[in-house]
Short mmCIF file of C-alpha atoms in Angstrom, two decimals:
data_model
loop_
_atom_site.label_atom_id
_atom_site.label_comp_id
_atom_site.label_asym_id
_atom_site.label_seq_id
_atom_site.Cartn_x
_atom_site.Cartn_y
_atom_site.Cartn_z
CA MET V 1 -59.22 -90.31 74.50
CA PRO V 2 -57.56 -92.94 72.30
CA VAL V 3 -53.76 -92.95 72.42
CA ALA V 4 -53.74 -92.85 68.60
CA LEU V 5 -54.65 -89.23 68.77
CA LEU V 6 -50.98 -88.67 70.27
CA ALA V 7 -49.41 -89.93 67.06
CA LEU V 8 -51.64 -87.77 64.99
CA ALA V 9 -50.92 -84.79 67.05
CA ILE V 10 -47.28 -85.43 66.84
CA GLY V 11 -47.66 -85.20 63.03
CA ALA V 12 -49.60 -81.88 63.31
CA PHE V 13 -46.93 -80.47 65.75
CA GLY V 14 -44.38 -81.02 62.65
CA ILE V 15 -46.51 -79.41 60.02
CA GLY V 16 -47.54 -76.70 62.27
CA THR V 17 -43.72 -75.83 62.98
CA THR V 18 -42.48 -76.07 59.37
CA GLU V 19 -45.45 -73.85 58.30
CA PHE V 20 -44.78 -70.91 60.72
CA VAL V 21 -41.15 -71.05 61.63
CA MET V 22 -40.23 -70.18 58.14
CA MET V 23 -41.42 -66.47 58.93
CA GLY V 24 -38.90 -66.65 62.18
CA VAL V 25 -35.76 -67.77 60.18
CA LEU V 26 -36.53 -65.90 56.78
CA PRO V 27 -33.61 -63.44 57.20
CA GLU V 28 -31.14 -66.19 57.77
CA ALA V 29 -32.42 -68.18 54.98
CA ALA V 30 -32.24 -64.78 52.60
CA THR V 31 -28.70 -64.14 53.75
CA ASP V 32 -27.72 -67.91 52.94
CA PHE V 33 -29.13 -67.89 49.54
CA GLY V 34 -27.94 -64.36 48.72
CA VAL V 35 -31.49 -63.01 48.02
CA SER V 36 -33.52 -60.16 49.34
CA ILE V 37 -36.22 -60.67 52.14
CA PRO V 38 -39.04 -59.99 49.69
CA SER V 39 -37.66 -62.55 47.39
CA ALA V 40 -37.07 -65.11 50.43
CA GLY V 41 -40.72 -64.65 51.00
CA TYR V 42 -41.33 -67.15 48.27
CA LEU V 43 -40.28 -69.87 50.54
CA ILE V 44 -43.46 -69.00 52.73
CA SER V 45 -45.83 -68.64 49.54
CA GLY V 46 -44.34 -71.84 47.90
CA TYR V 47 -45.41 -73.81 50.95
CA ALA V 48 -48.77 -72.26 51.00
CA LEU V 49 -49.17 -72.95 47.23
CA GLY V 50 -48.33 -76.67 47.97
CA VAL V 51 -51.21 -76.91 50.62
CA VAL V 52 -53.76 -75.29 48.40
CA VAL V 53 -52.68 -77.90 45.46
CA GLY V 54 -51.88 -80.68 47.38
CA ALA V 55 -55.16 -81.01 49.54
CA PRO V 56 -57.46 -82.03 46.91
CA LEU V 57 -55.14 -83.75 44.51
CA LEU V 58 -53.48 -86.06 46.97
CA THR V 59 -56.70 -87.12 48.66
CA ALA V 60 -58.33 -87.64 45.29
CA ALA V 61 -55.25 -89.68 44.26
CA ALA V 62 -55.23 -91.75 47.34
CA VAL V 63 -59.08 -92.21 47.74
CA ARG V 64 -58.85 -96.00 47.60
CA LEU V 65 -55.96 -96.37 50.17
CA PRO V 66 -56.80 -97.41 53.82
CA ARG V 67 -56.56 -94.22 55.77
CA LYS V 68 -53.44 -95.49 57.90
CA THR V 69 -51.41 -96.16 54.85
CA MET V 70 -52.53 -92.52 53.50
CA LEU V 71 -51.56 -91.09 56.83
CA LEU V 72 -47.93 -92.78 56.43
CA ALA V 73 -47.60 -91.84 53.06
CA MET V 74 -48.40 -88.12 53.55
CA MET V 75 -45.93 -88.08 56.68
CA GLY V 76 -43.32 -89.60 54.46
CA LEU V 77 -43.68 -86.94 51.83
CA PHE V 78 -43.66 -84.24 54.44
CA THR V 79 -40.31 -85.60 56.02
CA LEU V 80 -38.86 -85.90 52.48
CA GLY V 81 -39.72 -82.34 51.55
CA ASN V 82 -38.44 -80.85 54.75
CA ALA V 83 -35.22 -82.93 54.54
CA LEU V 84 -34.36 -81.92 51.09
CA PHE V 85 -35.40 -78.09 51.79
CA ALA V 86 -32.68 -78.29 54.63
CA LEU V 87 -30.14 -79.40 51.98
CA SER V 88 -31.17 -76.87 49.35
CA PRO V 89 -28.25 -75.42 47.21
CA ASN V 90 -30.13 -72.32 46.33
CA GLN V 91 -33.38 -70.30 46.50
CA SER V 92 -35.25 -71.99 43.39
CA PHE V 93 -34.50 -75.42 44.90
CA GLY V 94 -35.69 -74.12 48.15
CA VAL V 95 -39.12 -72.97 46.74
CA ALA V 96 -39.40 -76.43 44.96
CA PHE V 97 -38.94 -78.38 47.98
CA ARG V 98 -41.04 -75.95 50.15
CA PHE V 99 -43.87 -76.72 47.69
CA LEU V 100 -43.04 -80.26 47.99
CA ALA V 101 -43.24 -80.17 51.93
CA GLY V 102 -46.51 -78.21 51.69
CA LEU V 103 -48.31 -80.77 49.32
CA PRO V 104 -49.28 -83.54 52.10
CA HIS V 105 -50.52 -80.79 54.57
CA GLY V 106 -53.96 -80.71 53.77
CA ALA V 107 -54.33 -84.39 52.92
CA PHE V 108 -52.72 -85.51 56.04
CA PHE V 109 -55.17 -83.35 58.29
CA GLY V 110 -58.01 -84.28 56.13
CA ALA V 111 -57.26 -88.06 56.69
CA GLY V 112 -56.38 -87.45 60.38
CA ALA V 113 -59.63 -85.81 60.99
CA VAL V 114 -61.82 -88.78 59.74
CA VAL V 115 -59.58 -91.20 61.66
CA ALA V 116 -59.75 -89.03 64.81
CA SER V 117 -63.65 -88.79 64.55
CA SER V 118 -63.97 -92.59 63.75
CA LEU V 119 -61.99 -93.49 67.07
CA ALA V 120 -63.96 -91.23 69.29
CA LYS V 121 -67.21 -92.14 71.28
CA PRO V 122 -70.48 -90.56 70.06
CA GLY V 123 -70.81 -86.95 71.09
CA GLU V 124 -66.99 -86.76 71.12
CA ARG V 125 -65.91 -86.61 67.54
CA ALA V 126 -65.17 -82.70 67.55
CA LYS V 127 -63.37 -82.87 70.57
CA ALA V 128 -61.22 -85.81 69.33
CA VAL V 129 -60.37 -83.72 66.11
CA SER V 130 -59.42 -80.83 68.33
CA MET V 131 -56.85 -83.09 70.18
CA MET V 132 -55.10 -83.70 66.96
CA PHE V 133 -55.20 -80.04 66.06
CA MET V 134 -53.65 -79.53 69.46
CA GLY V 135 -50.52 -80.50 67.97
CA LEU V 136 -50.92 -77.50 65.37
CA THR V 137 -51.37 -75.08 67.98
CA LEU V 138 -48.66 -76.17 70.44
CA ALA V 139 -46.14 -75.63 67.39
CA ASN V 140 -47.01 -71.87 67.71
CA VAL V 141 -46.46 -72.15 71.27
CA VAL V 142 -43.26 -74.21 71.39
CA GLY V 143 -42.26 -75.41 67.97
CA VAL V 144 -41.95 -72.05 66.12
CA PRO V 145 -40.10 -70.19 69.08
CA LEU V 146 -37.51 -72.91 69.62
CA GLY V 147 -37.14 -73.47 65.71
CA THR V 148 -36.61 -69.66 65.38
CA LEU V 149 -34.00 -69.63 68.30
CA LEU V 150 -32.24 -72.83 66.74
CA GLY V 151 -32.36 -71.10 63.30
CA GLN V 152 -30.89 -67.70 64.63
CA LYS V 153 -28.22 -69.79 66.79
CA VAL V 154 -27.12 -72.58 64.58
CA GLY V 155 -28.61 -71.83 61.22
CA TRP V 156 -31.94 -72.15 59.57
CA ARG V 157 -30.84 -75.71 58.02
CA ALA V 158 -30.70 -77.01 61.45
CA THR V 159 -34.36 -76.05 62.07
CA PHE V 160 -35.73 -77.83 59.29
CA GLY V 161 -33.35 -80.94 59.93
CA VAL V 162 -35.25 -81.13 63.29
CA VAL V 163 -38.69 -80.87 61.57
CA ALA V 164 -37.49 -83.67 59.27
CA LEU V 165 -36.88 -85.83 62.46
CA ILE V 166 -40.09 -84.83 64.11
CA GLY V 167 -41.51 -86.41 60.88
CA LEU V 168 -39.74 -89.58 61.33
CA VAL V 169 -41.02 -89.69 65.00
CA ALA V 170 -44.55 -89.17 63.67
CA ILE V 171 -44.20 -91.83 61.14
CA ALA V 172 -42.93 -94.21 63.72
CA ALA V 173 -46.03 -93.05 66.28
CA ILE V 174 -48.57 -93.70 63.47
CA ALA V 175 -47.30 -96.91 62.42
CA LYS V 176 -47.35 -98.15 66.29
CA LEU V 177 -50.30 -96.41 67.65
CA VAL V 178 -52.96 -96.00 64.79
CA PRO V 179 -55.14 -99.01 64.29
CA HIS V 180 -55.53 -100.28 60.80
CA GLN V 181 -58.55 -98.41 59.40
CA GLY V 182 -59.52 -100.60 56.39
CA LYS V 183 -60.48 -99.30 53.11
CA PRO V 184 -63.04 -96.29 53.13
CA ALA V 185 -66.40 -97.75 52.72
CA GLU V 186 -67.10 -97.85 48.92
CA PRO V 187 -64.35 -95.72 47.96
CA SER V 188 -64.98 -93.70 45.08
CA LEU V 189 -63.50 -90.43 43.81
CA ARG V 190 -66.95 -89.77 42.20
CA GLY V 191 -68.68 -90.10 45.48
CA GLU V 192 -65.96 -87.93 46.97
CA LEU V 193 -66.55 -85.25 44.49
CA GLY V 194 -70.32 -85.56 44.99
CA ALA V 195 -70.07 -83.91 48.44
CA PHE V 196 -69.22 -80.59 46.69
CA ARG V 197 -72.43 -80.66 45.06
CA ARG V 198 -74.02 -79.77 48.53
CA PRO V 199 -74.56 -75.96 49.10
CA GLN V 200 -73.72 -76.21 52.74
CA VAL V 201 -70.28 -77.77 52.08
CA TRP V 202 -69.37 -74.66 50.11
CA LEU V 203 -70.78 -72.47 52.72
CA ALA V 204 -68.64 -74.42 55.31
CA LEU V 205 -65.49 -73.75 53.35
CA ALA V 206 -66.50 -70.06 52.77
CA ILE V 207 -67.00 -69.48 56.51
CA VAL V 208 -63.36 -70.76 57.10
CA THR V 209 -62.09 -68.66 54.20
CA PHE V 210 -63.57 -65.39 55.55
CA GLY V 211 -64.03 -66.04 59.24
CA LEU V 212 -60.22 -67.16 59.55
CA GLY V 213 -59.13 -64.55 56.90
CA GLY V 214 -59.93 -62.06 59.84
CA VAL V 215 -57.30 -63.69 61.99
CA PHE V 216 -54.56 -63.44 59.35
CA ALA V 217 -55.39 -59.79 58.34
CA CYS V 218 -54.28 -58.94 61.81
CA LEU V 219 -51.61 -61.49 62.43
CA SER V 220 -49.73 -61.16 59.06
CA TYR V 221 -48.90 -57.32 60.22
CA ILE V 222 -48.74 -58.13 64.02
CA THR V 223 -44.99 -57.56 64.14
CA PRO V 224 -44.68 -54.00 62.77
CA MET V 225 -48.07 -53.16 64.67
CA LEU V 226 -46.56 -54.14 68.00
CA THR V 227 -43.18 -52.52 67.43
CA ASP V 228 -44.26 -49.48 65.54
CA VAL V 229 -47.40 -48.71 66.99
CA THR V 230 -47.67 -50.31 70.50
CA GLY V 231 -43.93 -49.67 71.28
CA TYR V 232 -42.52 -53.21 71.84
CA SER V 233 -39.16 -54.25 71.38
CA PRO V 234 -38.51 -56.96 68.46
CA SER V 235 -37.33 -59.33 70.96
CA ASN V 236 -40.53 -59.02 72.99
CA VAL V 237 -42.57 -59.85 70.04
CA THR V 238 -41.70 -63.33 69.92
CA LEU V 239 -42.83 -63.67 73.58
CA LEU V 240 -46.26 -61.88 72.34
CA LEU V 241 -46.69 -64.35 69.53
CA SER V 242 -46.30 -67.30 71.93
CA LEU V 243 -49.02 -65.64 73.92
CA ALA V 244 -51.12 -65.70 70.91
CA GLY V 245 -50.03 -69.42 70.52
CA VAL V 246 -51.28 -69.99 73.96
CA GLY V 247 -54.67 -68.58 73.04
CA MET V 248 -54.73 -70.72 69.86
CA THR V 249 -54.18 -73.96 72.09
CA ILE V 250 -56.97 -72.88 74.62
CA GLY V 251 -59.20 -71.70 71.65
CA ASN V 252 -58.77 -75.14 69.90
CA TYR V 253 -59.40 -77.11 73.10
CA LEU V 254 -62.51 -75.17 73.92
CA GLY V 255 -63.79 -75.28 70.41
CA GLY V 256 -63.60 -78.89 70.28
CA ARG V 257 -65.79 -79.22 73.36
CA LEU V 258 -68.27 -76.63 72.50
CA ALA V 259 -68.78 -78.22 69.08
CA ASP V 260 -69.96 -81.74 70.63
CA LYS V 261 -72.31 -79.81 72.84
CA ALA V 262 -74.00 -77.14 70.41
CA LEU V 263 -72.06 -76.65 67.22
CA MET V 264 -73.87 -73.66 65.62
CA PRO V 265 -74.39 -71.71 68.65
CA SER V 266 -71.08 -72.06 69.53
CA LEU V 267 -69.83 -71.05 65.89
CA TYR V 268 -71.98 -67.83 66.25
CA LEU V 269 -70.47 -67.07 69.59
CA ALA V 270 -66.81 -67.52 68.31
CA LEU V 271 -67.32 -65.50 65.10
CA SER V 272 -68.88 -62.81 67.07
CA GLY V 273 -66.36 -62.77 69.65
CA LEU V 274 -63.48 -62.64 66.82
CA ALA V 275 -65.09 -59.53 65.15
CA ALA V 276 -65.32 -57.86 68.56
CA VAL V 277 -61.75 -58.63 69.66
CA LEU V 278 -60.47 -57.33 66.34
CA ALA V 279 -62.35 -54.32 66.53
CA ILE V 280 -61.19 -53.75 70.13
CA PHE V 281 -57.64 -54.31 68.84
CA THR V 282 -57.83 -51.00 66.91
CA ILE V 283 -57.77 -49.05 70.31
CA THR V 284 -55.76 -51.41 72.56
CA ALA V 285 -52.95 -51.60 70.11
CA ASN V 286 -51.97 -48.17 71.41
CA GLY V 287 -50.95 -49.78 74.89
CA LYS V 288 -48.74 -52.30 75.92
CA VAL V 289 -50.90 -54.22 78.41
CA GLY V 290 -53.96 -53.82 76.29
CA ALA V 291 -52.33 -55.00 73.20
CA ALA V 292 -50.92 -58.30 74.94
CA VAL V 293 -54.22 -59.26 76.43
CA THR V 294 -56.16 -58.75 73.27
CA ILE V 295 -53.67 -60.69 71.04
CA PHE V 296 -54.22 -63.49 73.30
CA PHE V 297 -57.89 -63.34 72.73
CA VAL V 298 -57.46 -63.11 68.91
CA GLY V 299 -55.62 -66.39 69.12
CA LEU V 300 -58.40 -67.99 71.37
CA ALA V 301 -61.49 -66.75 69.46
CA GLY V 302 -59.94 -67.43 66.13
CA PHE V 303 -58.84 -71.01 66.79
CA MET V 304 -62.09 -71.96 68.39
CA ILE V 305 -63.45 -71.89 64.92
CA GLY V 306 -61.09 -74.53 63.41
CA PRO V 307 -62.28 -77.70 65.17
CA MET V 308 -66.02 -76.38 64.75
CA MET V 309 -65.59 -76.13 61.03
CA GLN V 310 -63.75 -79.37 60.56
CA ALA V 311 -66.88 -81.04 62.47
CA ARG V 312 -69.27 -79.06 60.40
CA ILE V 313 -67.84 -79.96 57.06
CA MET V 314 -67.57 -83.66 57.84
CA GLU V 315 -71.16 -83.56 59.02
CA LYS V 316 -72.53 -82.07 55.95
CA ALA V 317 -70.24 -84.40 53.52
CA GLY V 318 -72.19 -87.36 54.72
CA GLY V 319 -70.44 -90.65 53.93
CA THR V 320 -67.84 -89.04 51.84
CA PRO V 321 -65.88 -86.86 54.06
CA SER V 322 -61.96 -87.38 53.07
CA LEU V 323 -61.91 -84.85 50.10
CA VAL V 324 -63.92 -82.01 51.69
CA SER V 325 -61.92 -82.37 55.00
CA ALA V 326 -58.82 -81.87 53.16
CA ALA V 327 -60.32 -78.84 51.35
CA VAL V 328 -60.83 -77.06 54.75
CA GLN V 329 -56.91 -77.14 54.96
CA SER V 330 -56.87 -75.34 51.37
CA ALA V 331 -59.62 -72.91 52.47
CA PHE V 332 -57.34 -72.22 55.69
CA ASN V 333 -54.40 -71.14 53.58
CA ILE V 334 -56.57 -69.22 51.26
CA ALA V 335 -57.75 -67.47 54.19
CA ASN V 336 -54.18 -66.74 54.92
CA SER V 337 -53.65 -65.33 51.67
CA ILE V 338 -56.70 -63.03 51.69
CA GLY V 339 -56.29 -61.66 54.96
CA ALA V 340 -52.67 -60.74 54.35
CA TYR V 341 -53.53 -59.23 51.06
CA LEU V 342 -56.43 -57.14 52.20
CA GLY V 343 -54.45 -55.93 55.25
CA GLY V 344 -51.51 -55.07 53.12
CA LEU V 345 -54.01 -52.84 50.87
CA VAL V 346 -55.24 -50.72 53.74
CA ILE V 347 -51.75 -50.22 54.94
CA ALA V 348 -50.51 -49.12 51.44
CA GLY V 349 -53.48 -46.91 51.15
CA GLY V 350 -52.13 -44.83 53.94
CA LEU V 351 -54.77 -46.02 56.71
CA GLY V 352 -52.05 -47.27 59.29
CA LEU V 353 -50.66 -50.10 60.74
CA VAL V 354 -53.86 -50.76 62.88
CA ALA V 355 -56.13 -50.67 60.00
CA PRO V 356 -55.81 -54.56 59.12
CA ASN V 357 -57.70 -55.10 62.49
CA TRP V 358 -60.72 -53.38 60.95
CA VAL V 359 -60.26 -55.36 57.90
CA GLY V 360 -60.21 -58.62 60.18
CA ALA V 361 -63.32 -57.51 62.06
CA SER V 362 -65.10 -57.10 58.69
CA LEU V 363 -64.11 -60.69 57.45
CA ALA V 364 -65.29 -62.05 60.70
CA VAL V 365 -68.68 -60.37 60.31
CA LEU V 366 -68.83 -61.93 56.87
CA GLY V 367 -68.07 -65.29 58.20
CA LEU V 368 -70.68 -64.94 60.93
CA SER V 369 -73.27 -63.93 58.05
CA LEU V 370 -72.45 -67.01 56.05
CA ALA V 371 -72.81 -69.06 59.25
CA ALA V 372 -76.34 -67.49 59.89
CA ILE V 373 -77.41 -68.42 56.31
CA SER V 374 -76.09 -71.95 56.97
CA GLY V 375 -77.68 -72.14 60.06
CA GLY V 376 -80.97 -71.04 58.27
CA LEU V 377 -80.82 -73.67 55.58
CA ASP V 378 -80.44 -76.29 58.42
CA ARG V 379 -83.69 -74.89 60.00
CA ARG V 380 -85.62 -74.94 56.62
CA GLU V 381 -84.25 -78.34 55.90
CA ALA V 382 -85.57 -79.60 59.45
CA ARG V 383 -88.92 -78.00 58.91
CA VAL V 384 -89.41 -79.96 55.39
CA PRO V 385 -89.62 -83.43 56.70
CA ALA V 386 -91.73 -82.14 59.64
CA MET V 387 -94.24 -80.67 57.11
CA ALA V 388 -94.11 -83.74 54.93
CA SER V 389 -95.12 -86.15 57.98
#
């Protein structure tokens, strides 16, 4: 695979680390700012809001830029946001700088996915995209645990200082390794927005929102589930989350390869597997071995979907893939919010800490149903030219 994918993966690693490590160092940040844990939670939601807002707006604003320039600009903004966050004097500035750090997230992945796809040989485009996203999944295996440990031992500011350094490394790697892409063919904001008139694009975004929402319904409450239901100690939960990260990394790898061979059948398989694993987790959560095995497969099945949907939406966007590719990241973060919200509702309703797994399984089934509708439209579109000829 092209060495340029390494530069994109480094950027993805930094983004994945900053997105998820906040959960690990939240108590330290709350103490430093003198606020409660729930109030410190705005540091997480502030970043997510930045992703949702920034993905379409920054991509639209930079539609005429060469994609390498776009990547460098987004990684520069990411690095600045994290450096400022590490220096935040109080909670309010902290939320603002987390929002700033989140703004380039989706635009970077959107442009990166298009670049990765353009560098790959025919038949290996989804594989190339998955190699970039490998950095994101490895962040859950390496970056988040090490960043959490650093934050606990040295301070949360050191964690985000290191993230800013990773951003600088990514900038240097992109400048050196990513070839000049030139301006996108016939760059036009109207053309990019025109892709959203296609029902298949909206179906793809809905599959991401609800299918991956099932993953987050489970993972948002995995710590209390593993401690209060399964009986693990809090220190062991960190290791189990790394196990989920290993599953995500393998799932991302498999997803890219399967998508290149048979995209829609592979997507049906991944969503069906995710629904089944989450349903099984309602039972295996009561035993330590079963819970550990199941959490690995939740990560594996869930993150097989990512590269498949990135490939699917670029295919359906036609010649204007940048904005819809970035919109996948907005859908991903909406999935995070929906999954966490619905999982919290069933817990608040007295159904127990295992109940979010049922919510997750239901959302995965909904995602599978939407995928079946999308596949049905493909078959109908294929029949129309055949009938016309």
